[in-house]
Short mmCIF file of C-alpha atoms and ligand atoms in Angstrom, two decimals:
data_model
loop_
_atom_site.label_atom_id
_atom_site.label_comp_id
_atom_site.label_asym_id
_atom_site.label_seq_id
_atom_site.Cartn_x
_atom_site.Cartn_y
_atom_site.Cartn_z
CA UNK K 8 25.07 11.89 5.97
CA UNK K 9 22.38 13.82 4.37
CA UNK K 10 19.68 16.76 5.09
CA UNK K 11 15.94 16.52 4.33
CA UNK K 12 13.18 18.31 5.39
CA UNK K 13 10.64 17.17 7.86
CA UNK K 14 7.54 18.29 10.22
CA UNK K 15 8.53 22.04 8.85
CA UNK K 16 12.33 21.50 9.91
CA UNK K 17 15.59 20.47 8.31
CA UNK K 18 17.13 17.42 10.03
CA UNK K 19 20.29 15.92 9.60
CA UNK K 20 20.10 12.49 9.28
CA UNK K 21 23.61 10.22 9.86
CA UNK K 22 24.23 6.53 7.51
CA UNK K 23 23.89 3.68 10.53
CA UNK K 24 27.10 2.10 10.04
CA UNK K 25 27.69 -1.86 9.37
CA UNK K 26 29.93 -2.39 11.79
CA UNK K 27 29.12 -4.72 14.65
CA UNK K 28 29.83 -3.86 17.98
CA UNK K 29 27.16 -7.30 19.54
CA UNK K 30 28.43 -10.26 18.27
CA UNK K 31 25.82 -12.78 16.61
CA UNK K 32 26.78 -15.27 19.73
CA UNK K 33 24.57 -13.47 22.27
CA UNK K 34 22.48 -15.59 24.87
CA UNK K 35 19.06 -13.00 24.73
CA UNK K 36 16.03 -14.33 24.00
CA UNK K 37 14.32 -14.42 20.55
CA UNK K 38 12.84 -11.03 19.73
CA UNK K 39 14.75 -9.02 22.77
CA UNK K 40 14.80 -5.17 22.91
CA UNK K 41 17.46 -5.01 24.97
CA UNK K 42 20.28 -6.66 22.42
CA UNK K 43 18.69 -4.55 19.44
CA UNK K 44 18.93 -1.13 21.54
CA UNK K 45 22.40 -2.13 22.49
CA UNK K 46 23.33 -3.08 18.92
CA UNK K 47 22.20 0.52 17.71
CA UNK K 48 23.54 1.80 20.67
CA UNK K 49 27.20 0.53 20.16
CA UNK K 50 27.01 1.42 16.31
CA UNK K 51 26.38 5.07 17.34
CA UNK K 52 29.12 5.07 20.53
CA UNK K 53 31.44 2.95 18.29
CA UNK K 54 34.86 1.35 19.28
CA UNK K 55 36.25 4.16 21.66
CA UNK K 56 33.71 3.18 24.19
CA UNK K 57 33.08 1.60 27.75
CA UNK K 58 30.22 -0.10 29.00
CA UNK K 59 29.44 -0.41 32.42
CA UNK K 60 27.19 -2.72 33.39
CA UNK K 61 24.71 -3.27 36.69
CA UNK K 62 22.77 -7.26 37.03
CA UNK K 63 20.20 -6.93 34.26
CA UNK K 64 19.28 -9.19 31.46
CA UNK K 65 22.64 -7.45 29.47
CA UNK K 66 24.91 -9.31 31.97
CA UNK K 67 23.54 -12.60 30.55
CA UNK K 68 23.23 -11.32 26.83
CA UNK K 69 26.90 -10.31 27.60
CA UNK K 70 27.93 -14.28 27.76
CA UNK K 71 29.75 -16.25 30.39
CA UNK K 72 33.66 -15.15 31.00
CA UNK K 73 35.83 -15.94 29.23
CA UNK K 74 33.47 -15.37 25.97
CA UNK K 75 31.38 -12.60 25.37
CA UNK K 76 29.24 -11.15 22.67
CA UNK K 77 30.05 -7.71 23.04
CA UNK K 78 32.91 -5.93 21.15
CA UNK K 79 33.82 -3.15 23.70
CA UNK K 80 35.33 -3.67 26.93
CA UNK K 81 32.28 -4.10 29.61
CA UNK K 82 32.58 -3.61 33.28
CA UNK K 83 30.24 -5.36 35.42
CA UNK K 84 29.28 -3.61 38.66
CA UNK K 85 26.88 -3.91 41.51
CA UNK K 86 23.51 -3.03 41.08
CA UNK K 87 24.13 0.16 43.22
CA UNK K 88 27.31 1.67 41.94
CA UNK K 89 27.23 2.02 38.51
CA UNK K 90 26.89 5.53 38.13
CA UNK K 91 29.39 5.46 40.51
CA UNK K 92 31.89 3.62 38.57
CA UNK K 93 31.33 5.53 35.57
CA UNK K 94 32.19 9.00 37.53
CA UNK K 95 35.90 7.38 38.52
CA UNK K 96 35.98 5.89 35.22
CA UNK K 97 35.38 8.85 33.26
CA UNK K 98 37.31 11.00 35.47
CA UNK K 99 40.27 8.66 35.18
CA UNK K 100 40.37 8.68 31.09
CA UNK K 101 39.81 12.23 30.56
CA UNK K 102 42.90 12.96 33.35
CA UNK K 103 44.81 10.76 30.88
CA UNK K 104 43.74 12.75 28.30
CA UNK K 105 41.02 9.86 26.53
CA UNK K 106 37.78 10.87 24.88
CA UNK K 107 36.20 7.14 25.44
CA UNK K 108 32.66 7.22 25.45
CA UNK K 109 31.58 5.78 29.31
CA UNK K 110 28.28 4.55 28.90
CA UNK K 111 25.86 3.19 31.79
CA UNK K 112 23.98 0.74 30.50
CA UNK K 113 21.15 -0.48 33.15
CA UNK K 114 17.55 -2.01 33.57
CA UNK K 115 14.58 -0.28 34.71
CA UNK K 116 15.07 -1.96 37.87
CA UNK K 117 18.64 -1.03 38.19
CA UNK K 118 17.93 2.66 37.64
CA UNK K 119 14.62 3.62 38.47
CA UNK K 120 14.79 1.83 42.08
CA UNK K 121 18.47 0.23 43.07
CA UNK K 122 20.77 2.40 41.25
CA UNK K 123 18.73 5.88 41.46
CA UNK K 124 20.95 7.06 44.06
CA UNK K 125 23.98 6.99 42.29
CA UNK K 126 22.70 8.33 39.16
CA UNK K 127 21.39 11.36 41.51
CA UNK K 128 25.04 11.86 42.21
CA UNK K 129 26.73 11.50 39.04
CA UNK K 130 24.39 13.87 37.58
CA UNK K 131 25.15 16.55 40.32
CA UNK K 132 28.54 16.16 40.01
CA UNK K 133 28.27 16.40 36.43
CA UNK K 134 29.83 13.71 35.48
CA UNK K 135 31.17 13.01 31.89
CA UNK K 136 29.21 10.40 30.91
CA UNK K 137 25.77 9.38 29.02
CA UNK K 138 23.37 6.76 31.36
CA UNK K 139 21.16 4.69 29.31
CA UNK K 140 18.25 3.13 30.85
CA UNK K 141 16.72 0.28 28.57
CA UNK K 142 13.20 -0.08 30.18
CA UNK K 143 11.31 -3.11 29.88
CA UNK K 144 9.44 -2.73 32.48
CA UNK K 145 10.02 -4.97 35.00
CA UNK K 146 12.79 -7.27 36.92
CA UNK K 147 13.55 -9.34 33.51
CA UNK K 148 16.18 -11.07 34.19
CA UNK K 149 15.01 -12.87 37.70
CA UNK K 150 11.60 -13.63 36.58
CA UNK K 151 9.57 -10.52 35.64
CA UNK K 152 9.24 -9.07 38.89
CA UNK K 153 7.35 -5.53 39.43
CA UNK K 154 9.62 -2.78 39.23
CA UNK K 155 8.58 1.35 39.59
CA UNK K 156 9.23 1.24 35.44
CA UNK K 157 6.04 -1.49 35.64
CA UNK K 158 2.92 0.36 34.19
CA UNK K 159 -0.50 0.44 35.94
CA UNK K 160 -2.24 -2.52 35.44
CA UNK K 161 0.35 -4.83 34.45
CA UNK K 162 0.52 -8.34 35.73
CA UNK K 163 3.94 -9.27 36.59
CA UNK K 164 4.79 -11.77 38.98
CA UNK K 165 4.73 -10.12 42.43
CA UNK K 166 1.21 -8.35 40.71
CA UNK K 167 -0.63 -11.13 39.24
CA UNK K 168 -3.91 -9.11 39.51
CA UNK K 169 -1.94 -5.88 38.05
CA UNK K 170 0.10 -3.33 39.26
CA UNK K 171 -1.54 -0.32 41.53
CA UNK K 172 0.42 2.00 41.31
CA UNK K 173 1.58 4.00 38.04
CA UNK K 174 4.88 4.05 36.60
CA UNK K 175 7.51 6.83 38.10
CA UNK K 176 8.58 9.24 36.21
CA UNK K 177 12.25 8.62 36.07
CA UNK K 178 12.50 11.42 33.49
CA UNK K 179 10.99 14.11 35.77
CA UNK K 180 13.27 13.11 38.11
CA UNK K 181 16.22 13.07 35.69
CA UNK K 182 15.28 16.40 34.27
CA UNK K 183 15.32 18.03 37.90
CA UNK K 184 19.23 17.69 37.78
CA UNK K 185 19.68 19.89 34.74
CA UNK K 186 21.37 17.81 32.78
CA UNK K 187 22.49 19.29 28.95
CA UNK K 188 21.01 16.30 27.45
CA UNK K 189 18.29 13.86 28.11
CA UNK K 190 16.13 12.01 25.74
CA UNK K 191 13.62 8.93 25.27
CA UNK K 192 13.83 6.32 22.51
CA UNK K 193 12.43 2.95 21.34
CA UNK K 194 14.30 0.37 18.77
CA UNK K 195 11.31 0.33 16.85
CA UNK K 196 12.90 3.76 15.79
CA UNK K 197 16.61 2.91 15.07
CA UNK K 198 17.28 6.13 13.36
CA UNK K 199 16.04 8.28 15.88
CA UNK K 200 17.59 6.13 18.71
CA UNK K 201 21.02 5.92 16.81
CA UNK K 202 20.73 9.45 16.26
CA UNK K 203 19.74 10.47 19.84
CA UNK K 204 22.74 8.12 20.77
CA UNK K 205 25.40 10.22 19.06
CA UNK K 206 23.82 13.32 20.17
CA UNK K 207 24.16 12.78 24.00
CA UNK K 208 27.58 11.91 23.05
CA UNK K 209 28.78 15.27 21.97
CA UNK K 210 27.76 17.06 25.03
CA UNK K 211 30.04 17.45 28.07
CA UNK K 212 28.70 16.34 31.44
CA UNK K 213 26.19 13.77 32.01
CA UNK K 214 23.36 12.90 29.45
CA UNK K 215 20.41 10.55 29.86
CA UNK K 216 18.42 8.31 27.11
CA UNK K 217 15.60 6.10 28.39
CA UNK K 218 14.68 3.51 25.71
CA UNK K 219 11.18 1.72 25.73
CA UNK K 220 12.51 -2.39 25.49
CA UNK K 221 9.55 -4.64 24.52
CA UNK K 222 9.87 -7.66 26.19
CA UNK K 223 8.14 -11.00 24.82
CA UNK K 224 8.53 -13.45 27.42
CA UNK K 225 8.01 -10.62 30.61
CA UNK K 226 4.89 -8.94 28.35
CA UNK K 227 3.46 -12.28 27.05
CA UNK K 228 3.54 -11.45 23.52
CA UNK K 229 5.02 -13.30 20.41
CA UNK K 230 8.64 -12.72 19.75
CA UNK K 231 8.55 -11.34 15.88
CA UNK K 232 5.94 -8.30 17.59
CA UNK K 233 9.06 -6.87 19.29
CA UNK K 234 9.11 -3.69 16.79
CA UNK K 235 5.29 -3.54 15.98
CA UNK K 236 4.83 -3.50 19.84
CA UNK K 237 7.28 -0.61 20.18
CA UNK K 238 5.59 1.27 17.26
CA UNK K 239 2.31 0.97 18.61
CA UNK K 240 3.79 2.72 21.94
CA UNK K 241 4.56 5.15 20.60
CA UNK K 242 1.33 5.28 18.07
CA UNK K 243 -0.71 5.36 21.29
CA UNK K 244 1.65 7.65 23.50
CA UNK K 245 1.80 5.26 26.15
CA UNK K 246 5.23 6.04 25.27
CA UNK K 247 6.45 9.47 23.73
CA UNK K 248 9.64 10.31 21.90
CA UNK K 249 11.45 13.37 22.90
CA UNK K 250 14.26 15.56 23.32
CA UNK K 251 15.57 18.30 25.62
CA UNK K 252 18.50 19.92 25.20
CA UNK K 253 19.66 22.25 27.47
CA UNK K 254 16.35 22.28 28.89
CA UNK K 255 14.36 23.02 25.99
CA UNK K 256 11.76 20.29 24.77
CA UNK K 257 11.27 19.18 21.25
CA UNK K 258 9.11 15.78 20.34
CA UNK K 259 10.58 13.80 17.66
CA UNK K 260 8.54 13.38 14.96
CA UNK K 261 7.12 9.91 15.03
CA UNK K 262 5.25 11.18 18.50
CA UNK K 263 4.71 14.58 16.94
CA UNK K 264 2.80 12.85 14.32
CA UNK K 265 1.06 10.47 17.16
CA UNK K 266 -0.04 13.32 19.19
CA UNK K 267 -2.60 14.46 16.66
CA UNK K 268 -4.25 11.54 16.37
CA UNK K 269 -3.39 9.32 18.75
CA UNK K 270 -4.42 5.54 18.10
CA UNK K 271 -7.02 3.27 20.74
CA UNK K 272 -4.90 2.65 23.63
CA UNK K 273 -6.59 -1.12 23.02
CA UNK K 274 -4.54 -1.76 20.31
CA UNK K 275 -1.00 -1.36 22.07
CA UNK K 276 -2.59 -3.39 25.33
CA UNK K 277 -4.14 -6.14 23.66
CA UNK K 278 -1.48 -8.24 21.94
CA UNK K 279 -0.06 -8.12 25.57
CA UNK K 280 -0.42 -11.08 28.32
CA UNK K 281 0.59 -8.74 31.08
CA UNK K 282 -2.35 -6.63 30.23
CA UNK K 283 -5.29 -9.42 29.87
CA UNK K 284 -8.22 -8.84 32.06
CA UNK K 285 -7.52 -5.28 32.55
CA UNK K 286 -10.51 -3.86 34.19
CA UNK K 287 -12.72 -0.61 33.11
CA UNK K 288 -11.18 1.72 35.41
CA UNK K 289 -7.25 0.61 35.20
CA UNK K 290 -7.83 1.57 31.82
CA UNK K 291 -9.80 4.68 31.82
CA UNK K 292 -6.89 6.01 34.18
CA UNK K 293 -4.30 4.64 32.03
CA UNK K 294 -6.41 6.69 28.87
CA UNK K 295 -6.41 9.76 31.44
CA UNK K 296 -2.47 9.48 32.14
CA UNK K 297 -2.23 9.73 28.69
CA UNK K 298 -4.46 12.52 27.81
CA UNK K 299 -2.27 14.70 30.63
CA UNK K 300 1.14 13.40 29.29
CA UNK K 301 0.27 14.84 25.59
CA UNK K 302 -1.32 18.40 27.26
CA UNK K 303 1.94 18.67 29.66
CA UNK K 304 4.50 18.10 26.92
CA UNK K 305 2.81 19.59 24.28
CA UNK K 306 2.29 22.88 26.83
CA UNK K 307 5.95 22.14 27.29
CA UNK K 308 7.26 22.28 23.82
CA UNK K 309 5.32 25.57 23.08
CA UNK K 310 7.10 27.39 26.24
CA UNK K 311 3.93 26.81 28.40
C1 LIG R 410 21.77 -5.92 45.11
C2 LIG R 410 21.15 -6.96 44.22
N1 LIG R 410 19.85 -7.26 44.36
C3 LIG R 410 19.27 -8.17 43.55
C4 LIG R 410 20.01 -8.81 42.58
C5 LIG R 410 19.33 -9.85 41.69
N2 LIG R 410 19.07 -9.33 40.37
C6 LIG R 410 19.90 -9.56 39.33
S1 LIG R 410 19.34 -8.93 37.88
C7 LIG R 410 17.93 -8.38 38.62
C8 LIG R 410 16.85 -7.70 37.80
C9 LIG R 410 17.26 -6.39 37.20
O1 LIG R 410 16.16 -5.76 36.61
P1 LIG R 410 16.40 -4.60 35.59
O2 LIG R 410 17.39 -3.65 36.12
O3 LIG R 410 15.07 -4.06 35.23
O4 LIG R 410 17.07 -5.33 34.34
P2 LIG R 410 16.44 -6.53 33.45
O5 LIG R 410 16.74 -7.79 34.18
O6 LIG R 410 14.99 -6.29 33.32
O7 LIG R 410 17.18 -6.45 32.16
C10 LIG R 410 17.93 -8.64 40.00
C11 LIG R 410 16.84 -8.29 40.93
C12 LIG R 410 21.37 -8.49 42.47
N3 LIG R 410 22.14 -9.05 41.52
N4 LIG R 410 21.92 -7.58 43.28
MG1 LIG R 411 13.95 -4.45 33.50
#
């Protein structure tokens, strides 16, 4: 553990431990986001911990029964009742007096559209737990179907000529339940997302961390871009890292940094398949989304 200074604040920065919680027998494909958030994910969680599982690309990375690459115990569940789950589940341990970590880990898909309804609830009832959402986007595992994660103008395959509609904001909707912890990451930042990890751990009731999962095969780009692609997100602020904590907002430095000087949208769209052809417009509103998302969370951050 040590303490150093940064962006005119001290911040206490945790050793990633060696210890491997995703075995090096996983099925994902070469360059996947999903396998390197969950490998940071389970370092931070550690042993003590429960994953529960809807269909996503994580069920295959998982293995087929009776092998699997993960090194916790993993529950698969239905698409639309794994918040559910993780309310008994949690319930049940800490009534036998366990602290086990119950973690949620679900698709875009599985949260922002077939599972939203029982993440709703689990939030209400304030359930111990911490939800991750790894967002790549799209319906990965059955063939890179649109999902409400998809951004405008993406080509997926049920929007070959690009997506019309922008992506929801899961987070807004997340945030409107209160919860004492909620944050957004990207792999391309393992510190920050191992540290955000063992943050929403140590709050009671339900946290949230939505993770940014590049994709090669769903975004069309090569698989050793997986981190640059994720850097230049977040370099663009297509995607911005942040924190609130008990309701108060604080940006985490890499977007804090961004935000000043945020680089040509161009550059995160272009290594990108999905994005190939995008017309003047899609991308002038895409440039405009942006511009709004830095005024309303900067505004935010300042007690605006
Ligand atoms: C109720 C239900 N509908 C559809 C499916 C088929 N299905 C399995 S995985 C999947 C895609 C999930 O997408 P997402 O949650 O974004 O995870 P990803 O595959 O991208 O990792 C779908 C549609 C299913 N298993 N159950
Ligand atoms: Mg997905």
């Amino acid at each position: 553990m040590s303490l150093s200074f940064l962006d005119g604040r001290w911040i206490l920065k945790m050793d990633i431990p060696s210890e491997e919680y995703l075995l090096k027998c996983s099925s994902s494909c070469a360059g996947c986001s999903d396998s390197l958030t969950l490998r940071y994910v389970l370092k931070a969680a550690g042993p003590d911990t429960v994953l529960i599982v809807p269909a996503c690309c994580t069920s295959v990375i998982q293995g087929m029964y009776p092998q699997t690459a993960f090194n916790v115990p993993v529950y698969n569940i239905a698409f639309g009742a794994a918040a559910a789950c993780a309310s008994g589940m949690s319930n049940a341990l800490r009534a036998l007096g366990r602290k086990t970590s119950v973690i949620v880990y679900a698709g875009d898909g599985g949260t922002l559209d077939i599972g939203i309804q029982a993440l709703s609830g689990a939030f209400e009832r304030g359930t111990d737990f911490l939800y991750i959402c790894y967002d790549n986007e799209a319906y990965g595992n059955t063939g890179m179907q649109r999902s409400g994660a998809t951004p405008l103008g993406a080509r997926t395959t049920t929007t070959p000529s690009g997506k019309m509609d922008v992506k929801k904001d899961i987070d807004a909707i997340v945030a409107a339940h209160s919860p004492p912890y909620m944050a957004t990451a990207c792999p391309a930042y393992p510190r920050d997302l191992f540290q955000k990890v063992r943050k929403a751990l140590m709050f009671r009731g339900p946290s949230f961390l939505h993770v940014l999962a590049p994709c090669p095969p769903g975004w069309r780009f090569s698989p050793e871009k997986s981190v640059e692609l994720g850097k230049l997100a977040v370099k663009s602020c297509m995607w911005v890292l942040y924190e609130r904590e008990h309701g108060k907002l604080s940006l985490s430095s890499p977007s804090r940094t961004a935000m000043k000087k945020p680089i040509p949208l161009e550059e995160y769209l272009a290594p990108q398949g999905r994005f190939e052809g995008i017309n003047a417009e899609t991308l002038e509103a895409l440039k405009q989304n942006i511009a709004e998302s830095i005024k309303r969370l900067t505004a935010e951050e300042a007690g605006g």
